[in-house]
Coordinates of C-alpha atoms and ligand atoms in Angstrom, one line a residue:
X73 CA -24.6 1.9 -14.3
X74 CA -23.2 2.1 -10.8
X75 CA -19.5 2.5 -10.4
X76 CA -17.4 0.2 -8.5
X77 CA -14.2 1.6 -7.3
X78 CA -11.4 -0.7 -5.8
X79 CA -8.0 1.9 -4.8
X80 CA -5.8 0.2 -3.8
X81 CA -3.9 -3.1 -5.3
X82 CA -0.4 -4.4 -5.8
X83 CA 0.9 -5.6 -9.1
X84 CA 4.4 -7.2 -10.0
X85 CA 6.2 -3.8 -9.7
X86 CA 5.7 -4.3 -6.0
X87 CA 4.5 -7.5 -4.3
X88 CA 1.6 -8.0 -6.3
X89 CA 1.7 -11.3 -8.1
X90 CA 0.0 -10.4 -11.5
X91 CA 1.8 -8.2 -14.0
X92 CA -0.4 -4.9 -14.5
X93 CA -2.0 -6.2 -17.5
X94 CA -3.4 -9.1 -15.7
X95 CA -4.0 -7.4 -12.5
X96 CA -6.8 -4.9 -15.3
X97 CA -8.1 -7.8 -16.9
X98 CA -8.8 -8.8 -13.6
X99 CA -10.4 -6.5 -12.3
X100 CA -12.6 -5.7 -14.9
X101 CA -13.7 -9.3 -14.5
X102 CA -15.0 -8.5 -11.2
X103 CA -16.6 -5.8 -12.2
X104 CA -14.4 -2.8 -11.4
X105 CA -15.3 0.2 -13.1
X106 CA -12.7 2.6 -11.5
X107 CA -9.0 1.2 -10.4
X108 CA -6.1 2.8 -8.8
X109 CA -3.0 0.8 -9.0
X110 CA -1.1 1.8 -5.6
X111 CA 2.5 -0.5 -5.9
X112 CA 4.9 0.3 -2.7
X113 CA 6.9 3.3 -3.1
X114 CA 7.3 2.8 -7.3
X115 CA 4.7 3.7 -10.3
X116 CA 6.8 1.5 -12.7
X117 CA 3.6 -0.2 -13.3
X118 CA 1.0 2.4 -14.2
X119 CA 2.2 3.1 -17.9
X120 CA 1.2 -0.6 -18.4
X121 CA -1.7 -0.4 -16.7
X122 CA -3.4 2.3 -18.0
X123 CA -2.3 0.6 -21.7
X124 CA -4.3 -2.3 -20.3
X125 CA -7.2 -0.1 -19.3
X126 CA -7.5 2.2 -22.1
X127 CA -8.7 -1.3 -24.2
X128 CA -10.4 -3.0 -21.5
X129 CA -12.7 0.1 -21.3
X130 CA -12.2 0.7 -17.6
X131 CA -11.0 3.8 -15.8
X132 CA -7.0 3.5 -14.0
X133 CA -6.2 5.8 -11.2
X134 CA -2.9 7.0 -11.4
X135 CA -1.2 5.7 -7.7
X136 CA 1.2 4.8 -5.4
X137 CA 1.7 3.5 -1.9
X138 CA 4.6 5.3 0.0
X139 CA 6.3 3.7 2.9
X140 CA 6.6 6.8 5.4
X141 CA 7.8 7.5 8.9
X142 CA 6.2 9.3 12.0
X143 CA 6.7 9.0 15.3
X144 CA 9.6 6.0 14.5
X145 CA 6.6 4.0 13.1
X146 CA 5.9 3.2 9.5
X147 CA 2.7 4.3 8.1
X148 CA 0.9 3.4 4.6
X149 CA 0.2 6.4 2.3
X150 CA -1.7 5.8 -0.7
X151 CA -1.5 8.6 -3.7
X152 CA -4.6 8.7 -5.6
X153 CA -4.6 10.9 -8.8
X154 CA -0.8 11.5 -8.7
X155 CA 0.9 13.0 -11.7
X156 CA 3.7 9.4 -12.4
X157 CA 6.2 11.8 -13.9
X158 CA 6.1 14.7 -11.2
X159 CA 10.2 15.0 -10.9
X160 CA 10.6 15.4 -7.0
X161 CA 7.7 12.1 -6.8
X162 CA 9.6 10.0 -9.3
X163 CA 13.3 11.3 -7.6
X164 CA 11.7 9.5 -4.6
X165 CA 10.7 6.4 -5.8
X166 CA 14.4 6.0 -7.4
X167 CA 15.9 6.5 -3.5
X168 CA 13.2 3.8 -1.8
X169 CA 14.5 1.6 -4.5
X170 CA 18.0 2.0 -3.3
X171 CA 16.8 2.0 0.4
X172 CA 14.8 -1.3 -0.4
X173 CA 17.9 -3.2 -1.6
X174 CA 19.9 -1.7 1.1
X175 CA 17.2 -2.9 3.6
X176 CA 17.1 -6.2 1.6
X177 CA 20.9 -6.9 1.8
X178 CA 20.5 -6.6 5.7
X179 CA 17.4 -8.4 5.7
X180 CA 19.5 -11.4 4.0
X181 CA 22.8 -11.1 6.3
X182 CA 20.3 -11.5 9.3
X183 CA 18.9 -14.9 7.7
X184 CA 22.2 -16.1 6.5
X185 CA 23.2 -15.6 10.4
X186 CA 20.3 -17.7 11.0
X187 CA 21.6 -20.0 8.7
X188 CA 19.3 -19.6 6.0
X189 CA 21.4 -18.8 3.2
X190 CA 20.6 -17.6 -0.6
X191 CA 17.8 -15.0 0.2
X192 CA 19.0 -12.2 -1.3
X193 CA 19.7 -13.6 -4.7
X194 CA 16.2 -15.4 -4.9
X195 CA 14.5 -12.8 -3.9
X196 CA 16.4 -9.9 -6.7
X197 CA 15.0 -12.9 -9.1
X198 CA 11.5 -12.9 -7.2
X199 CA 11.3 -9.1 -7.5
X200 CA 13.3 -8.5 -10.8
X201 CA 12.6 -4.8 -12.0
X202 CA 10.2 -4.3 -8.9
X203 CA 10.2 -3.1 -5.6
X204 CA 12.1 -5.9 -3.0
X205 CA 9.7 -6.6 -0.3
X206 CA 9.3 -8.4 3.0
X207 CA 6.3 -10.4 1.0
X208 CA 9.4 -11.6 -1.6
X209 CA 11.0 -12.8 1.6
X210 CA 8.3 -14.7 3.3
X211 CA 7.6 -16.4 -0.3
X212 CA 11.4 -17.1 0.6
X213 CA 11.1 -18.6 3.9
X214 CA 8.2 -20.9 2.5
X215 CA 10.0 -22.1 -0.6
X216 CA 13.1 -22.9 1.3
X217 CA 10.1 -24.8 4.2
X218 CA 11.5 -22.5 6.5
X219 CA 8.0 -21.4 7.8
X220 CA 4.3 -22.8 6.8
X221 CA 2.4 -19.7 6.1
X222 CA 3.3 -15.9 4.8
X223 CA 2.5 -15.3 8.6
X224 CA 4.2 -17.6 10.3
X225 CA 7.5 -15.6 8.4
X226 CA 6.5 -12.7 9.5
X227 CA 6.2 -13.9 13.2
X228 CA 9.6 -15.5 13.2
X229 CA 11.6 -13.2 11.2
X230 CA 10.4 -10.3 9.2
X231 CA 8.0 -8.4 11.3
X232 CA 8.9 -5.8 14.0
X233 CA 11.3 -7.3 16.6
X234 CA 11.8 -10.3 14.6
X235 CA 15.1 -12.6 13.8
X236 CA 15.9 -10.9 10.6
X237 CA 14.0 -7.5 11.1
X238 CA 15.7 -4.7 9.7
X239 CA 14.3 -1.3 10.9
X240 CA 14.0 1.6 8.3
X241 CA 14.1 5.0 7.9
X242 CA 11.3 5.6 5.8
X243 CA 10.5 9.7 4.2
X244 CA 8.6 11.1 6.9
X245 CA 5.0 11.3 6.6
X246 CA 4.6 14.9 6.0
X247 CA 7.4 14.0 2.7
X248 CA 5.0 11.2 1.2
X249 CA 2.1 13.7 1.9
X250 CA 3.7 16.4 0.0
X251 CA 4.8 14.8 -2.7
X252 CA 1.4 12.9 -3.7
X253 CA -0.2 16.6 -3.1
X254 CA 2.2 18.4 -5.3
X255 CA 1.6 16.0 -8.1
X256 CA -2.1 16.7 -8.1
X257 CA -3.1 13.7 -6.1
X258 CA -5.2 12.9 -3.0
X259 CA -3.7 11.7 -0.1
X260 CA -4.9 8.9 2.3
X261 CA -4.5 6.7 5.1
X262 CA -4.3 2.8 3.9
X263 CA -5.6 0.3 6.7
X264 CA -6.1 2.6 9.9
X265 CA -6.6 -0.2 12.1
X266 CA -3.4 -2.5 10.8
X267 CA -1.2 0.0 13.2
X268 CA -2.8 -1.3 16.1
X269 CA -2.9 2.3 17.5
X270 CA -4.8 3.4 20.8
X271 CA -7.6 6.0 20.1
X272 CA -5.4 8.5 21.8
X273 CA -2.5 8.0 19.5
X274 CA -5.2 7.5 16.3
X275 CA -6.0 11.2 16.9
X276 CA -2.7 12.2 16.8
X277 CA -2.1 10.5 14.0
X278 CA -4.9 11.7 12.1
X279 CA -4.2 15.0 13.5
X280 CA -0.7 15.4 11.9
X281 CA -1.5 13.6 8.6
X282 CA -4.4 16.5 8.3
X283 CA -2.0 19.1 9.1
X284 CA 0.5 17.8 6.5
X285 CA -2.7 17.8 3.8
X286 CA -3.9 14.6 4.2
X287 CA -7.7 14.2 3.0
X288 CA -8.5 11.1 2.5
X289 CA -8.8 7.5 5.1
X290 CA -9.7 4.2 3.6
X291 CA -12.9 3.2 5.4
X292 CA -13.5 0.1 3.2
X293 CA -10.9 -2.4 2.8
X294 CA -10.6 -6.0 1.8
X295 CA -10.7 -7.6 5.4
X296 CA -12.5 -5.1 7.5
X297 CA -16.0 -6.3 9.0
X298 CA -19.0 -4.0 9.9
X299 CA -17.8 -2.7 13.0
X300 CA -14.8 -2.0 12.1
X301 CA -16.1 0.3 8.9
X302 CA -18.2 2.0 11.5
X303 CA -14.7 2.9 13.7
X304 CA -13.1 4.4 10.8
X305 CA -15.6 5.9 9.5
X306 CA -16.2 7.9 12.5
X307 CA -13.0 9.0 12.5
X308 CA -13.4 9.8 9.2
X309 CA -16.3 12.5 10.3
X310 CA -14.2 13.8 13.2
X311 CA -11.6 14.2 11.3
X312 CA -13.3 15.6 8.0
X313 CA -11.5 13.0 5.9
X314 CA -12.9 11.8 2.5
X315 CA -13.2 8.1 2.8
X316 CA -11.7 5.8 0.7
X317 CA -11.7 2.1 -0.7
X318 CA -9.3 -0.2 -1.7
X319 CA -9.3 -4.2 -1.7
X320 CA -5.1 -4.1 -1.0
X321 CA -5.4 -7.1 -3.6
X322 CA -2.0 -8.8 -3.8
X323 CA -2.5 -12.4 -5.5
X324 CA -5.4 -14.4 -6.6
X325 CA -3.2 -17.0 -4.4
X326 CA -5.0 -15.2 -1.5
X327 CA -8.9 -16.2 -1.7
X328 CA -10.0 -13.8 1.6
X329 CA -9.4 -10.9 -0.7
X330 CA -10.4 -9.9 -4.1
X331 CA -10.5 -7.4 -6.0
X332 CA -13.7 -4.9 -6.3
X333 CA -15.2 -7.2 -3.4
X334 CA -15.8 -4.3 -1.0
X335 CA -18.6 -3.1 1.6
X336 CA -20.2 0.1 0.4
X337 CA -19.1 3.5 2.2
X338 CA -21.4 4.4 4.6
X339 CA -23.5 7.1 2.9
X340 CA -22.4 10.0 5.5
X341 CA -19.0 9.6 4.3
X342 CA -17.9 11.8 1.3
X343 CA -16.6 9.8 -1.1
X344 CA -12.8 10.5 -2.1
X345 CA -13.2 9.6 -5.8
X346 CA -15.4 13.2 -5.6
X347 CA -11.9 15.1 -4.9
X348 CA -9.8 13.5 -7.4
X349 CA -12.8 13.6 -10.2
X350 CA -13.0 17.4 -8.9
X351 CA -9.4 17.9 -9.7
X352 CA -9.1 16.1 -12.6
X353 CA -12.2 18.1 -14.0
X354 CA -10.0 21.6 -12.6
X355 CA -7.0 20.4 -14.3
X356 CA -9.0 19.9 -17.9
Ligands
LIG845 P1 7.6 -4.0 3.2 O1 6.9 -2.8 2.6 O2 8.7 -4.4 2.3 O3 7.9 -3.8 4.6 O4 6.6 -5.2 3.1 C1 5.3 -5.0 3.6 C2 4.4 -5.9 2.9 O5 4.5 -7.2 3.5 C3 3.0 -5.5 3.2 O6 2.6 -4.6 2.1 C4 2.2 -6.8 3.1 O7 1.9 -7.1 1.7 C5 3.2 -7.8 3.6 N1 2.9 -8.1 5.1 C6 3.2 -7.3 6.1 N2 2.9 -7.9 7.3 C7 2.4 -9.1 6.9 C8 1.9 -10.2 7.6 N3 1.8 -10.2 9.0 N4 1.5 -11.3 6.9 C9 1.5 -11.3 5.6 N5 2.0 -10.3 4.9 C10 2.4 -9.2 5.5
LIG846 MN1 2.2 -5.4 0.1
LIG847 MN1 0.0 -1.3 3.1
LIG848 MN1 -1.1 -2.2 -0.1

Protein backbone atom coordinates (compact mmCIF):
# COMPACT_ATOMS: atom_id res chain seq x y z
CA UNK A 1 0.00 0.00 0.00
CA UNK A 2 0.91 3.61 -0.88
CA UNK A 3 2.09 5.81 1.82
CA UNK A 4 0.43 9.03 2.64
CA UNK A 5 2.62 11.53 4.46
CA UNK A 6 1.07 14.74 6.03
CA UNK A 7 4.41 16.82 8.02
CA UNK A 8 3.25 19.22 9.34
CA UNK A 9 0.23 19.78 12.04
CA UNK A 10 -0.47 21.54 15.33
CA UNK A 11 -1.72 19.79 18.39
CA UNK A 12 -2.77 21.37 21.91
CA UNK A 13 1.01 21.85 22.84
CA UNK A 14 0.80 24.72 20.36
CA UNK A 15 -2.30 26.11 18.75
CA UNK A 16 -3.63 23.02 17.52
CA UNK A 17 -7.00 22.26 18.93
CA UNK A 18 -6.83 18.44 19.47
CA UNK A 19 -4.68 16.87 22.19
CA UNK A 20 -1.92 14.64 20.40
CA UNK A 21 -3.89 11.60 20.91
CA UNK A 22 -6.77 12.81 19.01
CA UNK A 23 -4.80 14.79 16.57
CA UNK A 24 -3.29 10.42 15.68
CA UNK A 25 -6.49 9.01 15.76
CA UNK A 26 -7.26 11.50 13.43
CA UNK A 27 -5.15 11.19 11.12
CA UNK A 28 -5.10 7.74 10.79
CA UNK A 29 -8.78 8.20 10.02
CA UNK A 30 -7.85 9.99 6.95
CA UNK A 31 -5.69 7.71 5.98
CA UNK A 32 -2.23 8.93 7.03
CA UNK A 33 0.36 6.50 7.02
CA UNK A 34 3.38 8.76 7.99
CA UNK A 35 2.85 11.92 10.45
CA UNK A 36 5.18 14.50 11.81
CA UNK A 37 3.73 16.48 14.63
CA UNK A 38 5.50 19.98 14.06
CA UNK A 39 3.96 22.27 17.33
CA UNK A 40 5.54 25.95 17.40
CA UNK A 41 8.79 26.17 18.98
CA UNK A 42 7.92 23.06 21.79
CA UNK A 43 7.92 19.00 21.33
CA UNK A 44 5.90 18.70 24.64
CA UNK A 45 3.54 16.81 22.52
CA UNK A 46 5.49 14.10 20.70
CA UNK A 47 5.98 11.67 23.75
CA UNK A 48 2.12 11.44 23.57
CA UNK A 49 1.89 11.18 20.15
CA UNK A 50 4.12 8.62 19.34
CA UNK A 51 2.22 6.56 22.49
CA UNK A 52 -0.85 7.24 20.29
CA UNK A 53 0.84 6.01 17.15
CA UNK A 54 2.67 3.07 18.41
CA UNK A 55 -1.14 1.46 18.89
CA UNK A 56 -2.85 3.06 16.15
CA UNK A 57 -0.29 1.31 13.91
CA UNK A 58 0.83 4.44 12.10
CA UNK A 59 4.29 5.88 11.72
CA UNK A 60 5.01 9.62 13.96
CA UNK A 61 7.80 11.87 12.76
CA UNK A 62 9.51 13.31 15.46
CA UNK A 63 9.03 17.51 14.87
CA UNK A 64 8.86 20.85 15.55
CA UNK A 65 8.09 24.17 14.06
CA UNK A 66 10.66 27.04 15.18
CA UNK A 67 9.82 30.59 15.00
CA UNK A 68 13.12 32.13 13.60
CA UNK A 69 14.45 35.45 12.42
CA UNK A 70 16.27 36.70 9.16
CA UNK A 71 16.50 39.71 7.71
CA UNK A 72 14.03 41.30 10.77
CA UNK A 73 11.32 38.93 9.37
CA UNK A 74 10.04 35.79 10.92
CA UNK A 75 10.26 32.69 9.00
CA UNK A 76 8.69 29.10 9.68
CA UNK A 77 11.22 26.19 10.16
CA UNK A 78 9.84 22.84 10.45
CA UNK A 79 12.32 19.93 11.99
CA UNK A 80 11.54 16.67 10.57
CA UNK A 81 13.31 13.59 12.29
CA UNK A 82 14.68 15.74 15.25
CA UNK A 83 16.08 13.86 18.24
CA UNK A 84 13.03 15.62 21.22
CA UNK A 85 15.66 15.23 23.91
CA UNK A 86 18.76 16.76 21.99
CA UNK A 87 19.86 19.20 25.10
CA UNK A 88 20.82 22.56 23.12
CA UNK A 89 17.11 21.77 20.99
CA UNK A 90 15.16 21.26 24.17
CA UNK A 91 17.28 24.36 26.06
CA UNK A 92 15.64 26.34 23.19
CA UNK A 93 12.27 25.39 23.32
CA UNK A 94 12.38 26.26 27.31
CA UNK A 95 13.59 30.09 26.24
CA UNK A 96 10.68 30.53 23.32
CA UNK A 97 8.46 29.61 26.13
CA UNK A 98 9.68 32.37 28.28
CA UNK A 99 9.87 34.67 25.10
CA UNK A 100 6.17 33.62 24.23
CA UNK A 101 4.80 34.75 27.60
CA UNK A 102 6.91 37.74 27.56
CA UNK A 103 5.60 38.55 24.06
CA UNK A 104 2.07 37.57 25.43
CA UNK A 105 2.19 39.97 28.44
CA UNK A 106 2.79 42.79 25.88
CA UNK A 107 0.48 41.49 23.47
CA UNK A 108 -2.25 41.82 26.46
CA UNK A 109 -1.06 45.48 27.75
CA UNK A 110 -1.59 46.62 24.14
CA UNK A 111 -5.32 45.28 24.12
CA UNK A 112 -6.02 46.31 27.64
CA UNK A 113 -4.82 49.95 26.22
CA UNK A 114 -7.37 49.30 23.61
CA UNK A 115 -9.69 48.64 26.26
CA UNK A 116 -10.02 45.06 25.89
CA UNK A 117 -9.17 43.81 29.19
CA UNK A 118 -8.63 40.03 30.55
CA UNK A 119 -6.52 38.65 27.59
CA UNK A 120 -3.70 37.46 29.24
CA UNK A 121 -5.39 35.39 31.81
CA UNK A 122 -7.83 33.71 29.24
CA UNK A 123 -5.46 33.04 27.05
CA UNK A 124 -2.69 31.21 29.95
CA UNK A 125 -6.15 29.14 30.49
CA UNK A 126 -6.56 28.71 26.55
CA UNK A 127 -2.90 27.59 26.20
CA UNK A 128 -2.37 25.88 29.72
CA UNK A 129 0.93 23.80 29.47
CA UNK A 130 1.39 24.86 25.74
CA UNK A 131 2.93 27.27 23.66
CA UNK A 132 0.86 30.98 23.96
CA UNK A 133 0.06 31.99 20.50
CA UNK A 134 -1.39 34.85 18.44
CA UNK A 135 -4.13 31.98 17.33
CA UNK A 136 -5.06 31.85 21.51
CA UNK A 137 -5.53 35.53 21.05
CA UNK A 138 -7.73 35.88 18.08
CA UNK A 139 -9.93 32.86 19.77
CA UNK A 140 -9.74 35.86 22.33
CA UNK A 141 -10.89 38.69 20.37
CA UNK A 142 -13.82 36.40 19.00
CA UNK A 143 -15.05 35.12 22.40
CA UNK A 144 -15.00 38.55 23.83
CA UNK A 145 -17.13 39.65 19.95
CA UNK A 146 -14.33 41.79 19.55
CA UNK A 147 -13.70 40.69 15.86
CA UNK A 148 -15.94 38.12 13.60
CA UNK A 149 -13.39 35.83 12.12
CA UNK A 150 -9.67 34.54 13.20
CA UNK A 151 -8.76 37.01 10.40
CA UNK A 152 -10.50 39.82 10.98
CA UNK A 153 -8.10 39.64 14.55
CA UNK A 154 -5.31 39.46 12.85
CA UNK A 155 -6.13 42.46 10.57
CA UNK A 156 -7.10 44.75 13.48
CA UNK A 157 -4.63 43.73 16.06
CA UNK A 158 -2.28 40.82 15.98
CA UNK A 159 -0.65 40.83 12.69
CA UNK A 160 2.33 42.98 11.64
CA UNK A 161 1.63 46.73 12.20
CA UNK A 162 -1.35 46.03 14.01
CA UNK A 163 -3.08 47.65 17.35
CA UNK A 164 -1.68 45.16 19.67
CA UNK A 165 1.37 43.80 17.51
CA UNK A 166 4.24 42.94 19.48
CA UNK A 167 7.43 42.49 17.31
CA UNK A 168 9.89 39.63 18.39
CA UNK A 169 13.14 38.69 18.33
CA UNK A 170 12.92 35.25 17.23
CA UNK A 171 16.61 32.66 17.15
CA UNK A 172 17.93 33.54 13.89
CA UNK A 173 17.41 31.29 11.12
CA UNK A 174 20.70 29.82 10.88
CA UNK A 175 20.04 28.84 15.07
CA UNK A 176 16.65 26.94 14.23
CA UNK A 177 18.60 25.40 11.31
CA UNK A 178 21.36 24.15 13.48
CA UNK A 179 19.64 22.89 16.01
CA UNK A 180 16.99 20.60 14.01
CA UNK A 181 20.39 19.46 12.01
CA UNK A 182 22.35 18.69 15.09
CA UNK A 183 19.61 16.55 16.43
CA UNK A 184 19.56 14.41 13.34
CA UNK A 185 16.66 16.11 11.69
CA UNK A 186 15.84 17.57 8.23
CA UNK A 187 15.35 21.02 7.91
CA UNK A 188 12.67 22.85 5.74
CA UNK A 189 10.90 25.77 4.73
CA UNK A 190 7.03 25.75 5.90
CA UNK A 191 4.59 27.80 3.49
CA UNK A 192 7.19 29.69 1.03
CA UNK A 193 4.60 31.72 -0.38
CA UNK A 194 2.86 32.96 3.15
CA UNK A 195 6.00 35.50 3.33
CA UNK A 196 4.69 37.30 0.45
CA UNK A 197 8.38 37.65 -0.76
CA UNK A 198 9.48 38.99 -4.23
CA UNK A 199 11.34 36.37 -6.45
CA UNK A 200 14.50 38.40 -5.82
CA UNK A 201 14.21 38.26 -2.03
CA UNK A 202 12.91 34.31 -2.38
CA UNK A 203 16.37 33.59 -3.76
CA UNK A 204 17.96 35.10 -1.03
CA UNK A 205 16.10 33.56 1.23
CA UNK A 206 16.57 30.18 -0.06
CA UNK A 207 20.05 31.04 -0.59
CA UNK A 208 20.89 31.58 3.13
CA UNK A 209 18.62 28.83 4.48
CA UNK A 210 20.83 26.36 2.08
CA UNK A 211 23.87 27.81 3.29
CA UNK A 212 22.86 27.32 6.95
CA UNK A 213 21.85 23.39 5.92
CA UNK A 214 18.58 23.74 5.02
CA UNK A 215 17.34 20.83 2.64
CA UNK A 216 14.12 20.59 2.49
CA UNK A 217 10.88 23.23 1.20
CA UNK A 218 7.28 22.30 1.58
CA UNK A 219 5.96 22.16 -1.97
CA UNK A 220 2.52 20.67 -0.92
CA UNK A 221 0.48 22.30 1.69
CA UNK A 222 -3.00 22.43 2.80
CA UNK A 223 -4.24 25.60 0.78
CA UNK A 224 -1.85 25.79 -2.11
CA UNK A 225 -3.50 25.32 -5.67
CA UNK A 226 -1.72 23.91 -8.92
CA UNK A 227 0.10 26.88 -9.79
CA UNK A 228 1.30 27.62 -6.89
CA UNK A 229 2.86 23.81 -6.33
CA UNK A 230 4.40 24.41 -9.65
CA UNK A 231 6.23 27.90 -8.21
CA UNK A 232 7.70 26.13 -5.30
CA UNK A 233 8.52 23.39 -6.73
CA UNK A 234 10.73 25.06 -9.19
CA UNK A 235 12.35 26.64 -6.67
CA UNK A 236 12.66 23.51 -5.16
CA UNK A 237 14.84 22.29 -8.42
CA UNK A 238 16.90 25.52 -8.49
CA UNK A 239 17.58 25.39 -5.32
CA UNK A 240 18.22 21.43 -4.85
CA UNK A 241 15.81 21.22 -2.03
CA UNK A 242 13.91 18.04 -1.11
CA UNK A 243 10.29 18.86 -1.19
CA UNK A 244 8.07 18.47 1.51
CA UNK A 245 4.30 18.11 2.57
CA UNK A 246 2.44 19.05 5.36
CA UNK A 247 -1.41 19.95 5.74
CA UNK A 248 -0.44 22.80 8.68
CA UNK A 249 -3.75 21.09 10.25
CA UNK A 250 -4.78 23.15 13.26
CA UNK A 251 -8.56 22.30 14.11
CA UNK A 252 -11.21 20.23 12.65
CA UNK A 253 -13.07 23.77 13.42
CA UNK A 254 -11.32 24.74 10.07
CA UNK A 255 -13.04 22.60 7.15
CA UNK A 256 -10.57 24.18 4.13
CA UNK A 257 -7.84 22.00 5.65
CA UNK A 258 -7.50 18.54 6.69
CA UNK A 259 -5.32 16.45 7.53
CA UNK A 260 -3.54 13.88 4.83
CA UNK A 261 -5.73 15.94 2.22
CA UNK A 262 -2.74 16.96 0.08
CA UNK A 263 -1.76 17.19 -3.85
CA UNK A 264 0.88 14.66 -4.74
CA UNK A 265 4.57 16.09 -5.21
CA UNK A 266 5.38 16.56 -8.51
CA UNK A 267 7.39 13.47 -9.52
CA UNK A 268 10.72 15.59 -10.40
CA UNK A 269 10.86 16.57 -6.83
CA UNK A 270 12.84 14.26 -4.48
CA UNK A 271 10.80 13.43 -1.82
CA UNK A 272 12.11 14.63 1.82
CA UNK A 273 10.75 11.54 3.65
CA UNK A 274 13.89 9.75 1.41
CA UNK A 275 16.49 11.93 3.71
CA UNK A 276 15.06 11.34 7.05
CA UNK A 277 14.16 7.40 6.20
CA UNK A 278 17.97 7.59 4.91
CA UNK A 279 19.06 8.83 8.22
CA UNK A 280 17.11 7.00 10.26
CA UNK A 281 18.23 3.75 8.41
CA UNK A 282 22.28 5.36 9.12
CA UNK A 283 21.49 5.89 12.57
CA UNK A 284 20.17 1.98 13.10
P1 LIG B 1 2.61 33.11 16.60
O1 LIG B 1 3.56 31.99 16.25
O2 LIG B 1 2.27 33.17 18.05
O3 LIG B 1 3.04 34.43 16.03
O4 LIG B 1 1.24 32.74 15.93
C1 LIG B 1 1.22 32.46 14.60
C2 LIG B 1 0.03 31.56 14.31
O5 LIG B 1 -1.11 32.35 14.14
C3 LIG B 1 0.24 30.86 12.99
O6 LIG B 1 0.88 29.64 13.17
C4 LIG B 1 -1.17 30.65 12.51
O7 LIG B 1 -1.70 29.47 13.08
C5 LIG B 1 -1.91 31.83 13.08
N1 LIG B 1 -2.07 32.91 12.09
C6 LIG B 1 -1.14 33.75 11.63
N2 LIG B 1 -1.67 34.65 10.76
C7 LIG B 1 -2.98 34.35 10.68
C8 LIG B 1 -4.08 34.88 9.96
N3 LIG B 1 -3.93 35.94 9.15
N4 LIG B 1 -5.28 34.31 10.13
C9 LIG B 1 -5.45 33.25 10.97
N5 LIG B 1 -4.45 32.70 11.66
C10 LIG B 1 -3.23 33.23 11.52
MN1 LIG C 1 -0.22 27.99 14.10
MN1 LIG D 1 3.77 28.28 10.20
MN1 LIG E 1 2.24 25.36 11.25
Amino acid sequence: MPETYDLHCHSIASDGSLSPTDLVQRAHEQGVTSLALTDHDTVAGLAEAQTAASITGIKLIPGIEFSATWQNKCFHIVGLGIDPDYPPLREATHSLQIMRMERAEKIADKLEKKRIPGALDAVKKAAGEGMITRSHFADFLLSQFHVSTQQEAFDRYLGAGKAAFVSTTWYELEQAVNWITQSGGVAVLAHPLRYKLTASWMQRLLAAFKEAGGLGIEVVTGRYNADEIKTVANYASRFELAGSVGSDFHSPANPWVELGRLAPLPTNITPVWELFEHLNEQAA
